[in-house]
Structure formats: C-alpha cells, structure tokens
mmCIF file of C-alpha atoms in Angstrom:
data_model
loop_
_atom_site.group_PDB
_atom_site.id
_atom_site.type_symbol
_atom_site.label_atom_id
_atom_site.label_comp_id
_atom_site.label_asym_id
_atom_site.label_seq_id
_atom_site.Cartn_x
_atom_site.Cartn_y
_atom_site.Cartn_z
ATOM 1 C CA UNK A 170 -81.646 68.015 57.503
ATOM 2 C CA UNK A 171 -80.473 67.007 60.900
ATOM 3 C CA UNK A 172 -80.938 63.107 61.647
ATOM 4 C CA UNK A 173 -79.943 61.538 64.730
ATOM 5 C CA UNK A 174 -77.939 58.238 65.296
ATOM 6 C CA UNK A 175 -80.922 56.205 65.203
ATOM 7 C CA UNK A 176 -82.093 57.417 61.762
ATOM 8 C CA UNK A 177 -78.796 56.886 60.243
ATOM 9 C CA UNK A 178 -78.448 53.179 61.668
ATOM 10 C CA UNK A 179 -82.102 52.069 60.330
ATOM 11 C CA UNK A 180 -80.664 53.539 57.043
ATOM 12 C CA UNK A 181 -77.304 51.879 56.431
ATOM 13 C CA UNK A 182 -78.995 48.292 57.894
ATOM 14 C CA UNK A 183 -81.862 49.194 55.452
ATOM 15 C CA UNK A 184 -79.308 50.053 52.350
ATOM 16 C CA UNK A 185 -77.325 46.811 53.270
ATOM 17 C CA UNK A 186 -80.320 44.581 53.865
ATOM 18 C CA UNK A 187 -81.999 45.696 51.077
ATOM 19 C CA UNK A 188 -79.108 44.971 48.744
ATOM 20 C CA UNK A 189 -78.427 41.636 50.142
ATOM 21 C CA UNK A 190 -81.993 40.125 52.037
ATOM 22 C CA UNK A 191 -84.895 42.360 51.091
ATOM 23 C CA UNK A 192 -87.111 40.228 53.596
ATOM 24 C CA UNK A 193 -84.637 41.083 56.786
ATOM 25 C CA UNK A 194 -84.329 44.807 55.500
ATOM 26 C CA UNK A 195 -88.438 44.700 55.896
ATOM 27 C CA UNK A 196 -88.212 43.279 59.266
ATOM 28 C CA UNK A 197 -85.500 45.793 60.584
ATOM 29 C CA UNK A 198 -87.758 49.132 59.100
ATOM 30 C CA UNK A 199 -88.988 51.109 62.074
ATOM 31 C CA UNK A 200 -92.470 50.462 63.175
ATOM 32 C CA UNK A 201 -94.870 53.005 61.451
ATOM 33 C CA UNK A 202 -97.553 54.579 64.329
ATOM 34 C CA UNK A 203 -100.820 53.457 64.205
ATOM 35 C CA UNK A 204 -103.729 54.241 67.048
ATOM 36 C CA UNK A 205 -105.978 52.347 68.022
ATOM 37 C CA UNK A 206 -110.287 53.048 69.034
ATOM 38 C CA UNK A 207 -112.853 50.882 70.340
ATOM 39 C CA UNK A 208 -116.030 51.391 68.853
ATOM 40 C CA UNK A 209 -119.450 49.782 69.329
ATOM 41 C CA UNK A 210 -121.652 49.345 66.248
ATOM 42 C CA UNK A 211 -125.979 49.444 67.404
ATOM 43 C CA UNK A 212 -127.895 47.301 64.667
ATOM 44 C CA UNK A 213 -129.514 49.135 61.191
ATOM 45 C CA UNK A 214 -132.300 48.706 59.490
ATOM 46 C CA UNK A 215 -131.939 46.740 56.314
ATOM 47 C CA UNK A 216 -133.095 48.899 53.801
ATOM 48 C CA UNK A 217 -135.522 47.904 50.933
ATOM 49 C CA UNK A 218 -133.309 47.708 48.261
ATOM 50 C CA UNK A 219 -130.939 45.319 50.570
ATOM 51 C CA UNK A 220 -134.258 42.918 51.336
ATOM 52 C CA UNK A 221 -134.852 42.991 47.394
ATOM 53 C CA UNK A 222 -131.451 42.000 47.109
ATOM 54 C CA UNK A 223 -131.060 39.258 48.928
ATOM 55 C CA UNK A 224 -132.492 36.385 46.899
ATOM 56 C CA UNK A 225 -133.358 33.302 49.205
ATOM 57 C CA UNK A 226 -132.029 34.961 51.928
ATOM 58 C CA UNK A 227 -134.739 37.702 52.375
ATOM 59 C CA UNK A 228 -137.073 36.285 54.991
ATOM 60 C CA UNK A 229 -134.149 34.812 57.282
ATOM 61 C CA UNK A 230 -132.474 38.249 56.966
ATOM 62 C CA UNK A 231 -135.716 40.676 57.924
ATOM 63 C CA UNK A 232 -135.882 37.779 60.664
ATOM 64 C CA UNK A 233 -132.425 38.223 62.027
ATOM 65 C CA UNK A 234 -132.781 42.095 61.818
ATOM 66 C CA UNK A 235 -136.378 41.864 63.535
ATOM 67 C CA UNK A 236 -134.379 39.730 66.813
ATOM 68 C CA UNK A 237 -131.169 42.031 66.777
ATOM 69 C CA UNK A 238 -132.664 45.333 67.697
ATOM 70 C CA UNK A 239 -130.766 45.466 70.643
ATOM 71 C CA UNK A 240 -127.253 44.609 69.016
ATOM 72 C CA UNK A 241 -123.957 46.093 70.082
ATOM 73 C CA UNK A 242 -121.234 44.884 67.788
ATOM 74 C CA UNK A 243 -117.570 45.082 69.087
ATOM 75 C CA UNK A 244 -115.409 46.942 66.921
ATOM 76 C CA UNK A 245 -112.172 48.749 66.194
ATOM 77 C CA UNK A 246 -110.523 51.847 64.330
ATOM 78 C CA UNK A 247 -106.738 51.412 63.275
ATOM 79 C CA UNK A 248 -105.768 55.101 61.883
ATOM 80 C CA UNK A 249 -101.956 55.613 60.664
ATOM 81 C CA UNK A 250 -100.332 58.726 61.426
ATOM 82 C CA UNK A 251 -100.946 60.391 58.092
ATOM 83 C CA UNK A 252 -104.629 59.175 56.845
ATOM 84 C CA UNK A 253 -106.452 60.220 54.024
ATOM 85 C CA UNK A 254 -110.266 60.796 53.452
ATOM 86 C CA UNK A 255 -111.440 57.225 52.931
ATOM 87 C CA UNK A 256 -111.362 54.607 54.671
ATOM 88 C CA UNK A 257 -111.292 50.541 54.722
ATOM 89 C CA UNK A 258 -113.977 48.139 56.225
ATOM 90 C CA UNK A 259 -112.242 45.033 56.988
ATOM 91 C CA UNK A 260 -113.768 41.782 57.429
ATOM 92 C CA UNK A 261 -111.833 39.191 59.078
ATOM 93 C CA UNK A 262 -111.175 35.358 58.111
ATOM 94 C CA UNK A 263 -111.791 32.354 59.969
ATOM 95 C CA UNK A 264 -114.215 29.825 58.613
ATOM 96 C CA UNK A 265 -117.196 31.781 60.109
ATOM 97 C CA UNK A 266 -116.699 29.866 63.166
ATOM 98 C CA UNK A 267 -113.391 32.110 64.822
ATOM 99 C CA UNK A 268 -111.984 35.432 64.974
ATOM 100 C CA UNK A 269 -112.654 39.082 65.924
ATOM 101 C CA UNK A 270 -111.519 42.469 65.330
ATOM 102 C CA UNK A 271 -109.012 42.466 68.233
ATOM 103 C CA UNK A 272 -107.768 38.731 67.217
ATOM 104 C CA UNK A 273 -107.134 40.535 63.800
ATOM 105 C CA UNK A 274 -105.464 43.658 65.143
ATOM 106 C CA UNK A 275 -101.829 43.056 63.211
ATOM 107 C CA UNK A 276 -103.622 42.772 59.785
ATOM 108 C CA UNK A 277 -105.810 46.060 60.265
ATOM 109 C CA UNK A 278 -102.593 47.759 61.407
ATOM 110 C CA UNK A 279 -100.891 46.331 58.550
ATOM 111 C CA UNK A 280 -103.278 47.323 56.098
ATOM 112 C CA UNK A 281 -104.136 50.936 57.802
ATOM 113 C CA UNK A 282 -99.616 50.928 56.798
ATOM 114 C CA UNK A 283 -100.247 50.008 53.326
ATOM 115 C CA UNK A 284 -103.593 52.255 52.131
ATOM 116 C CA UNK A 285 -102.367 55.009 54.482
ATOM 117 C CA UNK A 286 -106.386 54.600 55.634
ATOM 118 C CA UNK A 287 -108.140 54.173 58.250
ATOM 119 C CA UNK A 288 -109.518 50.813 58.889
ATOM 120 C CA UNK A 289 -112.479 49.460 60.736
ATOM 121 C CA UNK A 290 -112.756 45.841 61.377
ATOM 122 C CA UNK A 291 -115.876 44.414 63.111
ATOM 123 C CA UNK A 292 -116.628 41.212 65.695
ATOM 124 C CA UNK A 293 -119.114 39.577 63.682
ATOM 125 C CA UNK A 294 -121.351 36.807 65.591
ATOM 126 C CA UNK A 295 -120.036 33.324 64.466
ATOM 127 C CA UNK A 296 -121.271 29.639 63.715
ATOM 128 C CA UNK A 297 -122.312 27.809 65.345
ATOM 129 C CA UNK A 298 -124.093 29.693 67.972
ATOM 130 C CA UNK A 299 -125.187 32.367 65.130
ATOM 131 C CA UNK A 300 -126.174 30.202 61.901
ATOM 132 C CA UNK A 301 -125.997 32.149 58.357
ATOM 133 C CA UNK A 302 -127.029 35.247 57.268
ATOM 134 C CA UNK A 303 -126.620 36.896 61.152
ATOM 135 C CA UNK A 304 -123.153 37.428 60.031
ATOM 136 C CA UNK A 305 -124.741 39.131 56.515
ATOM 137 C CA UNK A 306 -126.886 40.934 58.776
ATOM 138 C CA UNK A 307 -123.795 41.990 61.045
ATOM 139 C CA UNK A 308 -121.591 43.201 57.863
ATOM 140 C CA UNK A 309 -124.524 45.247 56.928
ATOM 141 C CA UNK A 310 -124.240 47.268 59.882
ATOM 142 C CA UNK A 311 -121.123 47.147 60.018
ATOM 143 C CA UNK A 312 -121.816 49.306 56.622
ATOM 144 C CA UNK A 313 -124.045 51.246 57.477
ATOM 145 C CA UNK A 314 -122.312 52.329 60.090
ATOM 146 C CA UNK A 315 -119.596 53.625 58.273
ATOM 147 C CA UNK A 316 -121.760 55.303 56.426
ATOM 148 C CA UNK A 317 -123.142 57.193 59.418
ATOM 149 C CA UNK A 318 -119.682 58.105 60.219
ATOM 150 C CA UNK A 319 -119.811 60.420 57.172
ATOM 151 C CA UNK A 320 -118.481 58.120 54.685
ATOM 152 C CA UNK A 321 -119.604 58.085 50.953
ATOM 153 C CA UNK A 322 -119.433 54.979 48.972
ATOM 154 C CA UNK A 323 -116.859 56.342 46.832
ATOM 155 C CA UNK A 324 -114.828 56.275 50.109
ATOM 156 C CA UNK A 325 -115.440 53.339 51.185
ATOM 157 C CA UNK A 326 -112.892 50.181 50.511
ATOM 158 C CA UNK A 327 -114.260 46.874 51.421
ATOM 159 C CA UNK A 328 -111.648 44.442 52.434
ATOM 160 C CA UNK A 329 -111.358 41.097 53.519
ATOM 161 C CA UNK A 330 -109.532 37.616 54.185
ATOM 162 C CA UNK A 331 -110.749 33.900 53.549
ATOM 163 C CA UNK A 332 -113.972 33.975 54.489
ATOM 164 C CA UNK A 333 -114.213 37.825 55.515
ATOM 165 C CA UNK A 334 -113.476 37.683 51.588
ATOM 166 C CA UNK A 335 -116.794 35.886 51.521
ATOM 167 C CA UNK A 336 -118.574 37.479 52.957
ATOM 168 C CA UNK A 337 -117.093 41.022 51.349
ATOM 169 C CA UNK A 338 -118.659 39.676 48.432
ATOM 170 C CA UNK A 339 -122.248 38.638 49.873
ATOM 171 C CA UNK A 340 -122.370 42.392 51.597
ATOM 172 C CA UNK A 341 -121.353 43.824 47.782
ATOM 173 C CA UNK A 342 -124.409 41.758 46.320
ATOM 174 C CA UNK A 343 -126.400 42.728 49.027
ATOM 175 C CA UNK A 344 -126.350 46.537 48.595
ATOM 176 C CA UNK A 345 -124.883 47.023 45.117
ATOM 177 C CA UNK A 346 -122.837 49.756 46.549
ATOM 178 C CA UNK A 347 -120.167 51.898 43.887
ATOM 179 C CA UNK A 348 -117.602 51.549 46.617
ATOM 180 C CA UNK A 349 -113.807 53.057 46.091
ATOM 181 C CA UNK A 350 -112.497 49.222 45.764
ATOM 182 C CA UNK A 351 -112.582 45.835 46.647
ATOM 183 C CA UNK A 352 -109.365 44.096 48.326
ATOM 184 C CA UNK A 353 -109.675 40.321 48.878
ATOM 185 C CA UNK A 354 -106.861 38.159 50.179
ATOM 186 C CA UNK A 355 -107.445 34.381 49.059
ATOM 187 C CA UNK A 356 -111.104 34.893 49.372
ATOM 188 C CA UNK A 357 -113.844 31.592 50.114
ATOM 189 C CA UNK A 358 -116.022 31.562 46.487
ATOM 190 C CA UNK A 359 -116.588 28.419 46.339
ATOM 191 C CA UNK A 360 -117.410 25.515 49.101
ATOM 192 C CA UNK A 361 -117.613 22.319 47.001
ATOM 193 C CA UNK A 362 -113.792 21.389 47.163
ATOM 194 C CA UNK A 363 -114.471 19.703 44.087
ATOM 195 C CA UNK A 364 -111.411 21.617 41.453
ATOM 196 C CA UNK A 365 -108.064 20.365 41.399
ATOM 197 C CA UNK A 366 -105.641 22.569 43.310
ATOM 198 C CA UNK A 367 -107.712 20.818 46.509
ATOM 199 C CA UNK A 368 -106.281 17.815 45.598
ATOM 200 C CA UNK A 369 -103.015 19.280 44.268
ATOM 201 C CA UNK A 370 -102.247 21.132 47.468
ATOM 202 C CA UNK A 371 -103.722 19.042 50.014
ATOM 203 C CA UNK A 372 -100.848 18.135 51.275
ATOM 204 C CA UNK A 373 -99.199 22.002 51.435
ATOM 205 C CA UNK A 374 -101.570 24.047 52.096
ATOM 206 C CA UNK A 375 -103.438 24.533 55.993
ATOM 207 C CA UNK A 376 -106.877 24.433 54.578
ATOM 208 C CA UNK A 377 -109.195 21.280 54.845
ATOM 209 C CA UNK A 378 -111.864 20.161 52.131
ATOM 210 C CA UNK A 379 -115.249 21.738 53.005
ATOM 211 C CA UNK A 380 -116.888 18.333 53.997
ATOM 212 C CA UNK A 381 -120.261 19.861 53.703
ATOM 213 C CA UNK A 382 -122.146 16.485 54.563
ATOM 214 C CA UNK A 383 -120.050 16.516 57.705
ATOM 215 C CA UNK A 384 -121.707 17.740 60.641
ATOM 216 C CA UNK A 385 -118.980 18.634 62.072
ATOM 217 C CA UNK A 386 -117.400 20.811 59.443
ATOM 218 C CA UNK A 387 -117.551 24.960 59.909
ATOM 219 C CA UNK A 388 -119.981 25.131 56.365
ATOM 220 C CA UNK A 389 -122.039 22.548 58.247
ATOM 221 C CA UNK A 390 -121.923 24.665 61.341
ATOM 222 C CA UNK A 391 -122.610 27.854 59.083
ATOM 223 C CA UNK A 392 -125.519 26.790 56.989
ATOM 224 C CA UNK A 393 -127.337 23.682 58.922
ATOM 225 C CA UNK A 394 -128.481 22.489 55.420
ATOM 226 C CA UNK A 395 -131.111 19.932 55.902
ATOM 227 C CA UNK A 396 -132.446 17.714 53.397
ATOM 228 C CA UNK A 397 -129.977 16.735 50.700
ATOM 229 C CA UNK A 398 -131.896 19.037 48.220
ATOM 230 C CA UNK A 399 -131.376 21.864 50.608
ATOM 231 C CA UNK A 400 -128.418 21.590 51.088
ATOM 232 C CA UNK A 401 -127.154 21.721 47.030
ATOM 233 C CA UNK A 402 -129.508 24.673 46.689
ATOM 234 C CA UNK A 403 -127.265 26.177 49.702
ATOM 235 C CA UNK A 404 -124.125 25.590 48.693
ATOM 236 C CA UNK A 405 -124.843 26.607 45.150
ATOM 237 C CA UNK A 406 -126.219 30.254 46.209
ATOM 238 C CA UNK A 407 -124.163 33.350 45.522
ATOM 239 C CA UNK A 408 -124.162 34.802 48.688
ATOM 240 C CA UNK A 409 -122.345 31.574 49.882
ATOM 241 C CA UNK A 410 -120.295 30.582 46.549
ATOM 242 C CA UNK A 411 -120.071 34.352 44.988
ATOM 243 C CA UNK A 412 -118.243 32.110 42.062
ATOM 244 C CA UNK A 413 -121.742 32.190 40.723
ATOM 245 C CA UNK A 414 -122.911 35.537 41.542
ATOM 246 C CA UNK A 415 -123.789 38.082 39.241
ATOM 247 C CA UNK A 416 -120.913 40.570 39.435
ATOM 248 C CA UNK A 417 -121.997 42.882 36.662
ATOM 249 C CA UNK A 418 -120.831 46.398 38.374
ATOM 250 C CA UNK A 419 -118.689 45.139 40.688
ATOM 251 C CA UNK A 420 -116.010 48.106 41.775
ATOM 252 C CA UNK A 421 -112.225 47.535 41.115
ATOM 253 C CA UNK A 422 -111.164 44.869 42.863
ATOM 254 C CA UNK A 423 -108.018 43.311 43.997
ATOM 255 C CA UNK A 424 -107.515 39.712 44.240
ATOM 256 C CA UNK A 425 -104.319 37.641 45.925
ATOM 257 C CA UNK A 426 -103.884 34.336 46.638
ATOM 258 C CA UNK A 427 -100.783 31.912 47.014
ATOM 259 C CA UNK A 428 -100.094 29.849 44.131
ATOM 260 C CA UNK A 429 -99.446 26.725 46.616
ATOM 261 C CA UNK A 430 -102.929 27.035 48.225
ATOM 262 C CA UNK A 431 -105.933 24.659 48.258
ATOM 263 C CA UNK A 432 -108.327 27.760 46.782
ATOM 264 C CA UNK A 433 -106.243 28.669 44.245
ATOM 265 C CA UNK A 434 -108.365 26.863 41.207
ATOM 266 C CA UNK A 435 -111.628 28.746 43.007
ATOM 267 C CA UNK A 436 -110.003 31.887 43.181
ATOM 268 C CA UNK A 437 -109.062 31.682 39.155
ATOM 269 C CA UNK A 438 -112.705 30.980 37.994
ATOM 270 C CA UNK A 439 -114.167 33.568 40.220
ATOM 271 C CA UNK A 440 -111.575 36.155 38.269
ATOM 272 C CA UNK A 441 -112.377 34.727 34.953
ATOM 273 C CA UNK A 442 -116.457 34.525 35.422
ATOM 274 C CA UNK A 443 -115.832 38.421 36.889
ATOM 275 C CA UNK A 444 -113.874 39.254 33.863
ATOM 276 C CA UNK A 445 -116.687 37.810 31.318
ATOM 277 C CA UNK A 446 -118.796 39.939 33.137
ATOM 278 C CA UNK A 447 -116.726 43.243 32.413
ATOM 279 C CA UNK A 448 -115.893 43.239 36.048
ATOM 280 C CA UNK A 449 -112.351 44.707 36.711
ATOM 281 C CA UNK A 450 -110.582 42.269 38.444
ATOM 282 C CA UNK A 451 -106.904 42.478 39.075
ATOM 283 C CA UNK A 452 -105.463 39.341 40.048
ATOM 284 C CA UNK A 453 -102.158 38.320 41.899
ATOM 285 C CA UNK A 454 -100.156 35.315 42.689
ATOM 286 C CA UNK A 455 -97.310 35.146 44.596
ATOM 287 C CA UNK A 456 -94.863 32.016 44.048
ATOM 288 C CA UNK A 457 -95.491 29.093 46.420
ATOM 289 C CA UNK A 458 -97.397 30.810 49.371
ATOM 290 C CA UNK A 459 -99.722 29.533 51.181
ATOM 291 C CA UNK A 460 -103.638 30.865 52.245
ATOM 292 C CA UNK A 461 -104.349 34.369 53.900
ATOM 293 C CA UNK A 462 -99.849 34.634 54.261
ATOM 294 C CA UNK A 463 -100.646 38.064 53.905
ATOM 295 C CA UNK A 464 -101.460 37.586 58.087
ATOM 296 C CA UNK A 465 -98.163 35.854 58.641
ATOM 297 C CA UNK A 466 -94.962 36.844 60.691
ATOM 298 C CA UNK A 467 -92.912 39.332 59.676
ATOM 299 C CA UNK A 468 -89.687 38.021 57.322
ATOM 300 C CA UNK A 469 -92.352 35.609 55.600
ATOM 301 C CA UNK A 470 -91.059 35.611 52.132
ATOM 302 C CA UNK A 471 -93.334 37.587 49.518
ATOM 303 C CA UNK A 472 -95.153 39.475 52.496
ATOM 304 C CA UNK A 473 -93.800 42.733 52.001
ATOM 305 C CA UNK A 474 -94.455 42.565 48.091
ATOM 306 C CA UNK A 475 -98.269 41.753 49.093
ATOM 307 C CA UNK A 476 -99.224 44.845 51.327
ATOM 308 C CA UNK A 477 -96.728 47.289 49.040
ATOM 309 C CA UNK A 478 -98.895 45.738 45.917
ATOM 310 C CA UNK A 479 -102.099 46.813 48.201
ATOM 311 C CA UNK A 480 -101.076 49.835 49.050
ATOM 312 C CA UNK A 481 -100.364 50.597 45.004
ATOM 313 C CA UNK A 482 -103.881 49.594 44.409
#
C-alpha cells in the first residue's frame, strides 16, 4: 500500500512517542472525522408506565409535561466516519445549573471516537429558572426521541458526566428500559457530602460540598426544598441520590471516576449497593485524577486510557 509523507511522519512520531511518552504520542495522532447535526427535539408524552414510575415525582412530572407542550429542545448529532447501528444519548454535566450540547461538543466527539457511535447530546433546561424534574421531563424526550429515530432499546447507550450521570440514572428508573449499556463518568449519587473522600479531597479536587441548606448552592437551586422535613425526604429520593435506588435490572454499566476526587467514596457505595443487587457494574479508577478528567485537554495524563477503556466496553 502506497502512503504518502504525511502518513509515514504521524507513524514514526507515533512509534517514537509511544515508546517514550504515550500521552504526547496521543496528542500528535491525526484527528479522526466526526460531523456534526443540529437537531430540535418537540416534547413527548410521558407514558403510563413512566408516571407509575416515578415515585414522588409523579404529579410534578404530568405537571411539567402538561406546561411543555410547546417545547423545542436544542440538540446535536456527532457521527464518526465509520458508525455502527446504535447509538449513544449523552447527558451532559454541570451541577444542573450550566451546560449544553454545544458547550459539550469535544466530549460527544470524543466519545462518538471511542464507541465508533453516533452520539446525541441534548440542551436540557437548567436550575434555577427550571426547578427539578423539568430536566427528568427533558431527558425523557430526549429518549423518546431517539426512539422515534428508529432506535431499539437494545441500541440505545445512555451516557453521562457528573450530574448528566445523575440524571442517566433517574431517566433509567424512570422507564426501566433494557438499554445496550450504561456509561457514567464520576456520576452525582449522592448529595449529602457527608463520606470521607469529601473531606479527604477537599483540598484536590474542583468540586464543593453540596451545602444543601445553602440557598445559594446549585442542589438548593435544583430542588427548592422547603421545610426541613422536605427537604431530607428530597435529598434522600432515588431519582436525586440513585445511591438508594432500586437498581435490580439495571443494564451493563460502566463506571469511572478519579481516585483523587471528592465523589469517589459515593461512587464506591453506589457500585457495591448495585452489585448486592446483581446489577453488573464495572468499575474503574484511574490513579490520582480528578472529577469528569475524562473532559480535559488533550495530553492530560490517564485520558487516553479512559475513552480506549470506553470504547472496549
């Protein structure tokens, strides 16, 4: 086979680099094509079994349905040049209070690299303006969306960052769906701060304790508890702490986290509370990094390792 000049310098800096600094050899590989689609996502119906579903939730989510008829949701389709016939719904991170599929465009790209999939990844409305479960609602049709697009469940790979990880989980319980996996990078199951790596890596990590009695703080903004007894009953459900959810059926899932972040503790007792449930969890921790690195720059050390060990999933 023919190769031109160009092909044979990416592949003696890629045999050097990869003999001497792996993470430079991953920064100097060509960039692989992706293209990019806007797409506009109208609001569903929630379907009965997704009302029985949603435990406290129910009347606040037929509510929010009832006022978003007339919903257009910003969205976007990242497709690599060689895709196969399934396809990732990605939910982005940010607290519930930032971020939006074109803020997140690097980490659908990188992930559309990794699965060789198409992803989808969805504007969700945020706190404070749009108070908890419109962005429940929102994933939902973000779903069934997909769905209309000729998807099957067994296609479908739900994926998701922080508290996209979140609310991966809270869309799972809400629909019960046999999907083809579950990917979650450093996922929110837990907002009570209260186990030891959010002490340990306070100082490390770029994650802040929840402060849910702080009015100020993005749970606050997310759930507008009320009364004290409200508030515990809140923080406590599954759809908001999936630590205590009933994950009996949940698909294969993929878990990483940093072993340096704030979450970490969290992130181990949701795997082991899945596990007792028969759930199959895989979980991975890569040496002192830090929440959602996954997203960061190119060169970051263990990056590369994290989407290759996605894309092996």
């Amino acid at each position: 086979m023919v190769t031109s000049s160009a092909d044979h310098t990416w592949h003696v800096l890629g045999q050097t680099c990869h003999e001497y600094w792996p993470d430079i050899a991953q920064l100097l590989r060509p960039p692989q094509h992706v293209s990019y689609e806007q797409l506009s996502i109208p609001a569903y119906p929630l379907s009965a079994q997704s009302l029985q579903s949603a435990g406290i939730w129910r009347g606040a989510l037929a509510r929010v349905a009832d006022a978003s008829a007339a919903m257009h949701m910003a969205a976007e389709r990242v497709v690599p040049a060689s895709a196969e016939s399934a396809v990732v719904l990605y939910v982005h991170g940010g607290a519930y209070t930032s971020g939006s599929a074109r803020q997140y465009r690097e980490v659908h790209a990188r992930m559309a690299r990794a699965t060789r999939l198409p992803v989808i990844g969805f504007s969700y409305r945020l706190a404070p303006a749009a108070q908890y479960p419109v962005q429940l609602y929102d994933a939902y049709c973000a779903y069934a969306h997909v769905r209309s697009m000729g998807y099957e469940d067994a296609q479908i790979v739900l994926a998701g960052d922080s508290a996209g990880g979140n609310l991966v989980l809270a869309l799972w319980q809400l629909v019960r769906m046999p999907a083809r996996a579950l990917v979650l990078l450093s996922p929110r199951v837990d907002v009570t701060s209260a186990r030891q790596s959010w002490s340990t890596f306070a100082g490390v990590d770029v994650l802040r304790a929840y402060a849910p009695d702080d009015s100020r703080s993005s749970i606050w903004q997310l759930l507008g508890h009320g009364t004290d007894e409200r508030a515990r009953q809140l923080l406590a459900d599954p759809f908001v702490a999936p630590v205590n959810a009933d994950l009996h059926g949940l698909p294969p899932t993929l878990v990483q986290a940093g072993s340096a972040e704030v979450m970490l503790d969290d992130i181990r007792e949701f795997v082991r509370r899945a596990r007792r449930q028969r759930a199959d969890v895989e979980l991975q921790l890569f040496d002192d990094m830090f929440h959602v690195f996954q997203a960061a720059l190119p060169g970051t050390r263990n990056l590369a390792a994290a989407w290759d060990a996605i894309g092996a999933f």
